[in-house]
Coordinates of N, CA and C in Angstrom, one line a residue:
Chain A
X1 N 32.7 5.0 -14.4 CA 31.6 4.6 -15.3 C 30.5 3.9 -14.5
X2 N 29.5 3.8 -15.2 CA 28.0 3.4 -14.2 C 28.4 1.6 -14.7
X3 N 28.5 0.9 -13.2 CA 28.1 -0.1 -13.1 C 26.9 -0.6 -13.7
X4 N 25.7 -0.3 -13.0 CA 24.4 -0.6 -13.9 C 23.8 0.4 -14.6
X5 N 23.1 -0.7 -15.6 CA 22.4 0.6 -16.6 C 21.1 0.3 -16.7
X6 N 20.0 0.8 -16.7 CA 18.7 0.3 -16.2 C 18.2 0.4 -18.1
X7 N 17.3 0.4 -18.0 CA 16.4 0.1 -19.2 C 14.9 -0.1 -19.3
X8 N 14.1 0.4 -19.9 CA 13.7 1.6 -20.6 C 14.3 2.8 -19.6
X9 N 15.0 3.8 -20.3 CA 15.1 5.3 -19.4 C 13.9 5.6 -18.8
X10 N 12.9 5.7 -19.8 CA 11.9 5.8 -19.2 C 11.1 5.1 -19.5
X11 N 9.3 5.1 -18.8 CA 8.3 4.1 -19.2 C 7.1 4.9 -18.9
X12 N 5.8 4.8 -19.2 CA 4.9 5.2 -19.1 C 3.8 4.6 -19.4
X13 N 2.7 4.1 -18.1 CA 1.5 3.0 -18.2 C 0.4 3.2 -17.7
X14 N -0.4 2.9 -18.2 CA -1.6 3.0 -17.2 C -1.9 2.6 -16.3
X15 N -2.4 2.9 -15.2 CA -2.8 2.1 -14.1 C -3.5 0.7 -14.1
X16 N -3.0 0.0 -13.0 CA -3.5 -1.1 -12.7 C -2.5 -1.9 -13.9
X17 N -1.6 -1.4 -14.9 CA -0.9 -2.4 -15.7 C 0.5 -2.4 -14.6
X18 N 0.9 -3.5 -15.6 CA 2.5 -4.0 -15.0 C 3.5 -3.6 -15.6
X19 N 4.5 -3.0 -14.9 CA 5.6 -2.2 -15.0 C 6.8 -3.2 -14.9
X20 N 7.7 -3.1 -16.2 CA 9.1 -3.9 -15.8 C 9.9 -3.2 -16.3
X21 N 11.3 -3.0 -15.6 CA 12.1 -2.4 -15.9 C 13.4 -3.3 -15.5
X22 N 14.7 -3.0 -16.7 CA 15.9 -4.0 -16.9 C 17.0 -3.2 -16.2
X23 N 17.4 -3.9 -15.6 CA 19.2 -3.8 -15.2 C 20.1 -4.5 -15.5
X24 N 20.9 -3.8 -16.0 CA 22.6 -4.5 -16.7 C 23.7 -4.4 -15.7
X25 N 24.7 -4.6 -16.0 CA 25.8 -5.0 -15.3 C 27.0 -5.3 -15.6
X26 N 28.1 -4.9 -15.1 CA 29.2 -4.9 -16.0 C 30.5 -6.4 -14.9
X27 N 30.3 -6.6 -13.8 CA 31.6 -7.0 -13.5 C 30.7 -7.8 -12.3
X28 N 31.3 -8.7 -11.8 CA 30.5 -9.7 -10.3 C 30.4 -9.2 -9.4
X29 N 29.2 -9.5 -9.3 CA 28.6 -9.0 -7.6 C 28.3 -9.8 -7.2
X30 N 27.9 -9.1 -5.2 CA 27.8 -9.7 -4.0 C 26.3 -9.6 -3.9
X31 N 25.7 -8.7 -4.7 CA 24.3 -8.4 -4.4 C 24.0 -7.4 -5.7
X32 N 22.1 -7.0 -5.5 CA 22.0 -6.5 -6.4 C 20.7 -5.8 -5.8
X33 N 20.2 -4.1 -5.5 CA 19.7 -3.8 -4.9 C 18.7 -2.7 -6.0
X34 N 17.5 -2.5 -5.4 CA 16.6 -2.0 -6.1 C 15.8 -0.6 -5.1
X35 N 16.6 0.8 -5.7 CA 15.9 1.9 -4.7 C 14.9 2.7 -5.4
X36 N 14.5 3.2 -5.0 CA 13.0 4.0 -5.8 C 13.2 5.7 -5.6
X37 N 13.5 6.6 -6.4 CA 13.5 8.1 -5.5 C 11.9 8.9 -6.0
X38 N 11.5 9.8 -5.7 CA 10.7 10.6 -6.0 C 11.7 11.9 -6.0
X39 N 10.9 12.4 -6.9 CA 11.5 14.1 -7.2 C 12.6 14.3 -7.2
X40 N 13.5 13.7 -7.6 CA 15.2 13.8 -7.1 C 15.7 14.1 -5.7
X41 N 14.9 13.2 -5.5 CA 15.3 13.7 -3.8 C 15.8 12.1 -2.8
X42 N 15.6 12.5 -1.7 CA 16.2 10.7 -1.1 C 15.8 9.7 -1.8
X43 N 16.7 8.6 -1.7 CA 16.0 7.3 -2.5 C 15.9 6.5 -1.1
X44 N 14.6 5.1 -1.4 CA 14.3 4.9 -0.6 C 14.5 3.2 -1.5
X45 N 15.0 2.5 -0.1 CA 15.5 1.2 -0.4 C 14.5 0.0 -0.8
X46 N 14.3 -0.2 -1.8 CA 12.9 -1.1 -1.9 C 13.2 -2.9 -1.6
X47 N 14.0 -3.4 -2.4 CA 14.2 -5.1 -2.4 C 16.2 -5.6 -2.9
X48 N 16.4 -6.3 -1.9 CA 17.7 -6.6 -2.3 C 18.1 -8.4 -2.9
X49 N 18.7 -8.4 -4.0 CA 19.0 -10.3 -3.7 C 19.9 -10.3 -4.2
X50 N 20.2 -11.4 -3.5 CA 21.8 -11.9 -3.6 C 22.2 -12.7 -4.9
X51 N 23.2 -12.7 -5.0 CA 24.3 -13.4 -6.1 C 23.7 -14.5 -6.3
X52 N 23.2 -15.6 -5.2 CA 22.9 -16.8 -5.3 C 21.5 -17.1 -5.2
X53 N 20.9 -15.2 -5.5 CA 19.2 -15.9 -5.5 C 18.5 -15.6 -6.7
X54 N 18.0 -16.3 -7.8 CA 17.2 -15.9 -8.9 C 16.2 -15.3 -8.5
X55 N 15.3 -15.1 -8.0 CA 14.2 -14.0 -7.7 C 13.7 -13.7 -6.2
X56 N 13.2 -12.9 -6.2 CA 12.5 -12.3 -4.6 C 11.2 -11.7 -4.7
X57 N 11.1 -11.6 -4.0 CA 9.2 -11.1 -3.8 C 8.8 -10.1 -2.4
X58 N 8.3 -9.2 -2.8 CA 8.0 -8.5 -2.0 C 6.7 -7.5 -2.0
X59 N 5.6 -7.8 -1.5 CA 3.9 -7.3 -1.8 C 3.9 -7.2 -3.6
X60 N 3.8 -6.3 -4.4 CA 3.8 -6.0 -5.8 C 5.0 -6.0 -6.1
X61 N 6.0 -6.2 -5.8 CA 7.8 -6.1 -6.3 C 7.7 -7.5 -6.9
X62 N 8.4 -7.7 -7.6 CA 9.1 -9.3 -7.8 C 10.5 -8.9 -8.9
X63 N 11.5 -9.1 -8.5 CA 13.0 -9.0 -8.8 C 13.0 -10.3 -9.2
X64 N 14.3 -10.3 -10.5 CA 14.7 -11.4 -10.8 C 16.2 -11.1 -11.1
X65 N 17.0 -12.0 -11.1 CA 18.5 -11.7 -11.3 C 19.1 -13.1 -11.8
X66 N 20.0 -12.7 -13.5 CA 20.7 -13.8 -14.0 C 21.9 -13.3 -14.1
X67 N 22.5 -14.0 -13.5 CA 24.1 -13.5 -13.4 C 25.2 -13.9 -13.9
X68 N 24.3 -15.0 -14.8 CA 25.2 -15.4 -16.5 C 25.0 -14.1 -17.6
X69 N 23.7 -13.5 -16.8 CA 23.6 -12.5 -17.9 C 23.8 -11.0 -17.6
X70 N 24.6 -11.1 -16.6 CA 24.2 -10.2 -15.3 C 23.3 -8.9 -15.9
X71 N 22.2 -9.5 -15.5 CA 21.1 -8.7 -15.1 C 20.0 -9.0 -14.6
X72 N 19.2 -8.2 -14.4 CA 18.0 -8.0 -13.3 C 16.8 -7.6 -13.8
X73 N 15.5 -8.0 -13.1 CA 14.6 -6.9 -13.6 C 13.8 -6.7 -12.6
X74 N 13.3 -5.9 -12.7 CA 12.0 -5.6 -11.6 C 10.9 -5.5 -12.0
X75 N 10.1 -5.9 -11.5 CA 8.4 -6.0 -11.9 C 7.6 -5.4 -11.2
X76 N 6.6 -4.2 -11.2 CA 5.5 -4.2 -10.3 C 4.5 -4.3 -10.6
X77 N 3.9 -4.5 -9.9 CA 2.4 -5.0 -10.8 C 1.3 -4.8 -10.4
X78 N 0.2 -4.9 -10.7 CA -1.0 -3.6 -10.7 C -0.8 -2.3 -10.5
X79 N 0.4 -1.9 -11.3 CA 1.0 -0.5 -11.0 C -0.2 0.9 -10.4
X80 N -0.3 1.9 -9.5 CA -0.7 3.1 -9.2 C 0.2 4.0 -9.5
X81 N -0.9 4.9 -9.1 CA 0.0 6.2 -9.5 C 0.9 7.0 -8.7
X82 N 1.0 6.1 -7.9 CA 2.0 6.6 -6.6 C 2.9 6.0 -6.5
X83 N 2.6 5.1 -7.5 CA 4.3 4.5 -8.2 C 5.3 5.3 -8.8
X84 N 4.7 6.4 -9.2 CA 5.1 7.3 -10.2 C 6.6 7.8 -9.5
X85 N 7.5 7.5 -10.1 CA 8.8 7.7 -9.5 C 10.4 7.7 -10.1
X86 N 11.5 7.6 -10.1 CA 12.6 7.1 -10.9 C 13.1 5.9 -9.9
X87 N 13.2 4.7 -10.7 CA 14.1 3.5 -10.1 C 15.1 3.3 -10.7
X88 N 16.2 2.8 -9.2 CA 17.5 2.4 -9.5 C 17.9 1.4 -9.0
X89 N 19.0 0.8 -9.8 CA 19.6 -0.5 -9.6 C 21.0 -0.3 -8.8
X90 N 21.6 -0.9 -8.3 CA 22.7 -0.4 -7.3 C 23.6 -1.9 -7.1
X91 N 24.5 -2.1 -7.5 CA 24.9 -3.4 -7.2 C 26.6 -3.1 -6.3
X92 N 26.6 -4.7 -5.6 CA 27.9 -4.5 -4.9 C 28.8 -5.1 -5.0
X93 N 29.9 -5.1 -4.6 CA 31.0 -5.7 -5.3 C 31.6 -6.3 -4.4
X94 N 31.9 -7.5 -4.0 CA 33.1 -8.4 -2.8 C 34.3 -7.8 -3.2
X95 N 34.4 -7.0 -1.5 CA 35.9 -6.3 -1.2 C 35.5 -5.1 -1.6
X96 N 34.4 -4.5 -1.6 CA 34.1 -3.0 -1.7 C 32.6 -2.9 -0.8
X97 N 32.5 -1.5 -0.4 CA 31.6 -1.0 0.5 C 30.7 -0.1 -0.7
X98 N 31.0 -0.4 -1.7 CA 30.4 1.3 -1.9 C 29.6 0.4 -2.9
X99 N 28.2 1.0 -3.4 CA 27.2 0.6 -4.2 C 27.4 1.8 -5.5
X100 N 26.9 0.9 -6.2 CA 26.9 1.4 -7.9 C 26.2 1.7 -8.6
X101 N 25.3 2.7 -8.4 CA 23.7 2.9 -9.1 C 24.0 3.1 -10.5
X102 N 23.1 2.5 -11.1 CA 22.6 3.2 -12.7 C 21.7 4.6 -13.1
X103 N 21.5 4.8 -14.1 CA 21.4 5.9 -14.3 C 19.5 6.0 -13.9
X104 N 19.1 5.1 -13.7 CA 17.5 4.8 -13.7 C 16.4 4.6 -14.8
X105 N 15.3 4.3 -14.2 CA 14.1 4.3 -15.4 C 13.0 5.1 -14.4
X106 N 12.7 6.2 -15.5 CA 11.9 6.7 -15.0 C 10.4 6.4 -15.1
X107 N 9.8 6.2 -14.5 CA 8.0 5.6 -14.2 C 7.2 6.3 -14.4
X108 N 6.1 6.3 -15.1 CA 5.2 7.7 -14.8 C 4.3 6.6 -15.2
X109 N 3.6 6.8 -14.2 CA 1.9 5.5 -13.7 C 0.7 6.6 -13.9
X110 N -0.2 6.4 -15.4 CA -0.9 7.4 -15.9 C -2.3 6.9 -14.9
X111 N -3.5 7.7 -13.9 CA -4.6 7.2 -13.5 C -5.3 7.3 -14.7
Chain B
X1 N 17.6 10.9 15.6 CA 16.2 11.5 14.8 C 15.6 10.2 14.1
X2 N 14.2 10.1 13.6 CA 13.7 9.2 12.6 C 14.3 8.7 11.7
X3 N 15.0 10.0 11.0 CA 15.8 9.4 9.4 C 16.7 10.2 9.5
X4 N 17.7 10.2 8.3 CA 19.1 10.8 7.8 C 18.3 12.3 7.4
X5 N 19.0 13.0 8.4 CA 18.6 14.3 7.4 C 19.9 15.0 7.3
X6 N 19.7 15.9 6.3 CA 20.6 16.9 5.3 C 20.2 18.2 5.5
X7 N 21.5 19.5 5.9 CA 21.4 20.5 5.9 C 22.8 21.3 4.7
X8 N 21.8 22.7 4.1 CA 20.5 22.8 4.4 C 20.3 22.3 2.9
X9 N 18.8 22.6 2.6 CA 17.9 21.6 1.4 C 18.6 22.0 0.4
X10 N 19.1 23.7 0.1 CA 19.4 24.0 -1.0 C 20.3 24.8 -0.8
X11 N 21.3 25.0 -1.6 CA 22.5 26.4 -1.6 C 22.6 26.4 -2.9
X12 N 22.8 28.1 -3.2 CA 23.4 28.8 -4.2 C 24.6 29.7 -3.9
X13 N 25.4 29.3 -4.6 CA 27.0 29.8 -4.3 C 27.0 30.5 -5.6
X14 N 28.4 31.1 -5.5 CA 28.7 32.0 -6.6 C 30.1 30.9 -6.7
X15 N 31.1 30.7 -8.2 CA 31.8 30.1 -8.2 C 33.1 30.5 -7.8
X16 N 33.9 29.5 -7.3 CA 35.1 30.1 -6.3 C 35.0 30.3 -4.5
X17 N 34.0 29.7 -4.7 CA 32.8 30.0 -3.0 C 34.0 28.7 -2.3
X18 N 33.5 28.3 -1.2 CA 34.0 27.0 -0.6 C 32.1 27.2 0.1
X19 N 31.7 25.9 0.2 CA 29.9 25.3 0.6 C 30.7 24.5 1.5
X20 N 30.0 24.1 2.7 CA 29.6 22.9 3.8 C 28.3 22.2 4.1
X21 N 28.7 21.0 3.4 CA 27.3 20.3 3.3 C 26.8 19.2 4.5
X22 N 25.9 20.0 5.4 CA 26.0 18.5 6.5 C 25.2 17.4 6.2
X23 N 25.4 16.3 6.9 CA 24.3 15.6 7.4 C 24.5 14.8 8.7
X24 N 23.2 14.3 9.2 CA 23.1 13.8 10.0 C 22.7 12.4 10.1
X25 N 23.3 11.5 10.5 CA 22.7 10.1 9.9 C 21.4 9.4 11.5
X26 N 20.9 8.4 10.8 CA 20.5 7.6 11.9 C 21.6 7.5 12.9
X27 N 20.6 7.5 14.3 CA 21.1 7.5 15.4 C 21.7 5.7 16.1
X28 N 23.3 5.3 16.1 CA 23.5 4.4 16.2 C 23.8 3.7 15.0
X29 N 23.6 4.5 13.8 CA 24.4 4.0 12.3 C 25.4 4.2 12.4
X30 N 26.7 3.4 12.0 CA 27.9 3.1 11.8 C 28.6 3.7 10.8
X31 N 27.7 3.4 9.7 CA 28.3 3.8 8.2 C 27.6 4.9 7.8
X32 N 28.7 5.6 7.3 CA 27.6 6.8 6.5 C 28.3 7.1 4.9
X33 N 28.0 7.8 4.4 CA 28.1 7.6 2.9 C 27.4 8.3 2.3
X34 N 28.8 9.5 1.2 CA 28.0 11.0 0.4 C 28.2 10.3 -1.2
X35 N 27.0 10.7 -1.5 CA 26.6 10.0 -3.2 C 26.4 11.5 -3.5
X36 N 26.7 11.6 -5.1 CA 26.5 13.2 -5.7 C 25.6 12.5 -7.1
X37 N 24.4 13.3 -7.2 CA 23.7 12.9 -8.3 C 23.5 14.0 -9.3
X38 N 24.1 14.0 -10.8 CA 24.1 14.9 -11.4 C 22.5 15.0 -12.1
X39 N 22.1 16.3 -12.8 CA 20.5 16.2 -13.6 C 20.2 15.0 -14.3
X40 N 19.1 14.3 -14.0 CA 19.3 13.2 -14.9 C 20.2 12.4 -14.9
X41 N 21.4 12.0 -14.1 CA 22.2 10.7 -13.6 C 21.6 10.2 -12.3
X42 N 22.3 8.8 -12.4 CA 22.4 8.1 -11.6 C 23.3 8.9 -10.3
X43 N 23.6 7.8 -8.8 CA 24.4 8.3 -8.2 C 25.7 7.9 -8.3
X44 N 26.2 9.0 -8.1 CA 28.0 9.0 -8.0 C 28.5 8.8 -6.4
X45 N 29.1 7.7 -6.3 CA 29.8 7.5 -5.5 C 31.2 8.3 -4.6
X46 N 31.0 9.3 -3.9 CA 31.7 9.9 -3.4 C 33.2 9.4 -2.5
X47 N 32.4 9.3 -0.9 CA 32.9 9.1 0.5 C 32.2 8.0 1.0
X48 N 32.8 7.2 1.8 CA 31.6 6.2 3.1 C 33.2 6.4 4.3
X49 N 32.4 6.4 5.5 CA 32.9 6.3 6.7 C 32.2 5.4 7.5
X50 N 33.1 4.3 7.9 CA 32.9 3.1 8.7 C 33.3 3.0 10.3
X51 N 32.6 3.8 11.2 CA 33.0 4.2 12.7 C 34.2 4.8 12.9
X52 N 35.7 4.4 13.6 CA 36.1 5.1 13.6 C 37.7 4.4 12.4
X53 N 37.1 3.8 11.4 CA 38.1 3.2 10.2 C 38.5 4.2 9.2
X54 N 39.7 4.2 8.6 CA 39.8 5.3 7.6 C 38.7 5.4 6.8
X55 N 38.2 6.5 6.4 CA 37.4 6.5 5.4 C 37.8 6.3 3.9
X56 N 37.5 6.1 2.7 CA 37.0 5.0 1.6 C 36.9 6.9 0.8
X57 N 38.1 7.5 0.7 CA 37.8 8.3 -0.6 C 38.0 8.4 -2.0
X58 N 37.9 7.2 -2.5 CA 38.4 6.9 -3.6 C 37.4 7.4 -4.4
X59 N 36.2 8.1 -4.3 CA 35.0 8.6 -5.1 C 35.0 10.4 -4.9
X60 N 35.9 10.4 -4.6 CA 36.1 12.0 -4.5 C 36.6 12.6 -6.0
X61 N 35.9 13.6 -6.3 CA 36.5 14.0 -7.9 C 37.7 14.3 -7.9
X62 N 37.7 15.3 -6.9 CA 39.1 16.1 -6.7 C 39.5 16.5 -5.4
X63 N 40.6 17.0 -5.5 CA 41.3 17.2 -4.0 C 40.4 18.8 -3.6
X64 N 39.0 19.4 -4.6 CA 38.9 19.9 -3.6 C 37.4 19.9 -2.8
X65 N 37.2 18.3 -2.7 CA 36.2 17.6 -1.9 C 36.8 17.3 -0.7
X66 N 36.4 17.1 0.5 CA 36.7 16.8 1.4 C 35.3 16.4 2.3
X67 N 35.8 15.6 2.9 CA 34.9 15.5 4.3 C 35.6 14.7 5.2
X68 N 34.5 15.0 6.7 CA 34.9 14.5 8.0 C 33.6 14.2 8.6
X69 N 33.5 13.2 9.7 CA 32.3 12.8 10.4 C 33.0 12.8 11.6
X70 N 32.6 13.8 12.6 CA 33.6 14.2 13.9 C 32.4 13.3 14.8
X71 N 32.7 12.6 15.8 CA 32.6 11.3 17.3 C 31.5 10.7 16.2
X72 N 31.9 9.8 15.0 CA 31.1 8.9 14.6 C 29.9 9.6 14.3
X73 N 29.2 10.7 14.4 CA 28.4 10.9 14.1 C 27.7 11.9 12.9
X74 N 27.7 12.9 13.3 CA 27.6 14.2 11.9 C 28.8 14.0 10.8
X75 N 28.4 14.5 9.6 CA 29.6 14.3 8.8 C 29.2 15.4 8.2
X76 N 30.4 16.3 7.8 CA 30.3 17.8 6.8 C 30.9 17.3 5.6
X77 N 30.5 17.6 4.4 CA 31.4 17.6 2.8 C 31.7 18.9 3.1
X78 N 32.7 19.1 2.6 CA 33.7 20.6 2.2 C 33.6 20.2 0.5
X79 N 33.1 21.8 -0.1 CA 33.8 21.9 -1.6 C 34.4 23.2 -1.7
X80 N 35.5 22.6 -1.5 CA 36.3 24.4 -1.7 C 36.2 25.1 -3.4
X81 N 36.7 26.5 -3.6 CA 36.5 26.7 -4.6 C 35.7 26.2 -5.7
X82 N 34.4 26.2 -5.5 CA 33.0 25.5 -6.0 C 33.3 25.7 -7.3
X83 N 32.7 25.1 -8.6 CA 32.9 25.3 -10.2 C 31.5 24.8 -10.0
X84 N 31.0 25.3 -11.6 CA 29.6 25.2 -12.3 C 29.3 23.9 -12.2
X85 N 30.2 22.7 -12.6 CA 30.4 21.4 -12.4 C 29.7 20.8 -11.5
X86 N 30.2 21.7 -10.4 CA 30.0 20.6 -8.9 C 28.3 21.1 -8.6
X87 N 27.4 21.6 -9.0 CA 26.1 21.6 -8.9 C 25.9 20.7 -9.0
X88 N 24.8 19.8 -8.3 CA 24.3 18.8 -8.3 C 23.8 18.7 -7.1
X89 N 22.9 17.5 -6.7 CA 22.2 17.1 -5.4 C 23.5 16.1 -5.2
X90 N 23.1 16.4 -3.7 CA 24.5 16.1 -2.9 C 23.8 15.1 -1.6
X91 N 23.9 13.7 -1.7 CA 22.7 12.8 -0.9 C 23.7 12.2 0.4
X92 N 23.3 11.8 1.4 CA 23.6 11.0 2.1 C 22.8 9.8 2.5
X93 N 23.9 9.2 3.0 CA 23.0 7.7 3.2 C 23.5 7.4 4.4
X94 N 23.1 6.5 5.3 CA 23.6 5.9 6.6 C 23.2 4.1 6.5
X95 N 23.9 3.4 7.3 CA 23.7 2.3 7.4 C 24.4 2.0 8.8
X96 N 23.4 0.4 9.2 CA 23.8 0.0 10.9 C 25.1 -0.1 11.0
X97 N 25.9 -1.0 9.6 CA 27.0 -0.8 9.6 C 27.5 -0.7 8.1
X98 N 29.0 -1.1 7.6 CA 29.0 -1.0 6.5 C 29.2 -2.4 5.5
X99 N 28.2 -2.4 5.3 CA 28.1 -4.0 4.8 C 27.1 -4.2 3.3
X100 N 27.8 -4.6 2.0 CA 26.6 -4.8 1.1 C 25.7 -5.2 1.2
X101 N 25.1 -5.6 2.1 CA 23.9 -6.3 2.1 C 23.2 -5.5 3.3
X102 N 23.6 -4.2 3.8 CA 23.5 -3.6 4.6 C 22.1 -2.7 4.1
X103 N 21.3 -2.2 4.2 CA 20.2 -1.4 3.5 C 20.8 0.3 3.5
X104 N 20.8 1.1 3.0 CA 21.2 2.2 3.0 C 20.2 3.3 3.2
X105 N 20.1 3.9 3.9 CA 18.9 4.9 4.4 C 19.1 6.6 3.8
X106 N 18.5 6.8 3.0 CA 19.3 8.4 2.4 C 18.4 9.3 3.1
X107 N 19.1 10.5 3.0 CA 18.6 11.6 3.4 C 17.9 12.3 2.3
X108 N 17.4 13.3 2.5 CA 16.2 14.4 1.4 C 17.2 14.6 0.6
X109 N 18.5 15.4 0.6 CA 19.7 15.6 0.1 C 19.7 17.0 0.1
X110 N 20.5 17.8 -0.3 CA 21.4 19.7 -0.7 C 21.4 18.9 -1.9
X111 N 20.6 20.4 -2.6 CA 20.7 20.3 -4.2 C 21.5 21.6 -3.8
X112 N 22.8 21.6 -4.4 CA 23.7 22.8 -4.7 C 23.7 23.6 -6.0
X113 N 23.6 24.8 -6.0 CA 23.7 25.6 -7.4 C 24.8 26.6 -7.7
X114 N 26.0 25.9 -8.4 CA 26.9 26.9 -8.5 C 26.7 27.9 -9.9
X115 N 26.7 29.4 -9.3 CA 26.6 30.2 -10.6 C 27.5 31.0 -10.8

């Protein structure tokens, strides 16, 4: 079964607005990682934080993570249209290699 | 090479076929790792191979998935006797080593079509 479960499936905004999307979580992690794919095709690794970090920042990214609540969210903000993409949440588990994507939220950044 | 790449982009099998899915990871990556993503899912956790450590198949659906990454580097998925099922994009990923906090680099991926 899917470790994380993202939330909204999907979303759809206008440009220049702010895009947040939720991730759930079922069991403790080591980390909690945030990939972005276009077109069903490679995903590409955007922002990771750890167990012991409430938020991160990265240019228009900003992750937050409660792990009383285990969940996450991701923010981008002054969204484009080249944001337009599916994002996934991927978490890891101490004593395992392997990551656990959710099923995604899909983006669509209207110009 | 620059990035993980995957051969080839796309196959169409007839079912009962046996497919070989390669890929190639970054050069000097340690870890590699085959995710299967069905239409509209997330990814499925397959294989990872960690240099030359048993590999980690506990994500294999069935015994008739296989793979191998021959001198640390290339790695083939085998799917013998293909079913309608096993269609899906079929991704790789590589990393420096294998480590959660390690970043994971994917490839374009083999979208497979079993008919």
């Amino acid at each position: 079964s899917q470790q994380g479960e993202e939330d909204p499936q999907a979303l759809s905004i206008q440009e220049g607005e702010n895009a947040t999307m939720n991730c759930s979580y079922k069991t403790s992690i080591n980390n909690l990682q945030w990939y972005r794919q276009n077109s069903g095709r490679g995903l590409v690794h955007l922002i990771l934080i750890r167990s012991n970090e409430r938020e991160k920042h990265s240019g228009r990214l900003r992750v937050t993570l409660d792990t009383s609540k285990k969940s996450s969210s991701l923010l981008i903000t002054a969204s484009r249209a080249a944001d337009t993409a599916s994002y996934f949440c991927a978490t890891g588990r101490a004593g395992s290699y392997q990551l656990t994507f959710g099923k995604g939220t899909k983006l669509s950044v209207i110009p | 090479g620059a990035g993980v790449s995957q051969s080839p982009s796309n196959k169409v099998t007839e079912k009962g076929k046996d497919v070989e899915l390669r890929c190639d990871p970054i050069s000097g990556h340690t870890a590699l790792y085959w995710y299967r993503q069905s239409l509209g899912q997330g990814l499925e956790f397959l294989i990872y191979f960690q240099g030359n450590s048993a590999p980690d198949k506990s994500g294999l659906p069935s015994d008739r998935f296989s793979a191998e990454r021959t001198g640390g580097s290339v790695s083939t998925l085998t799917i013998q006797r293909t079913q309608q099922e096993d269609s899906a994009v079929y991704l790789c990923a590589s990393s420096l080593v294998a480590g959660l906090r390690e970043t994971q680099y994917f490839g374009p991926g083999t979208r497979l079509l079993v008919l």
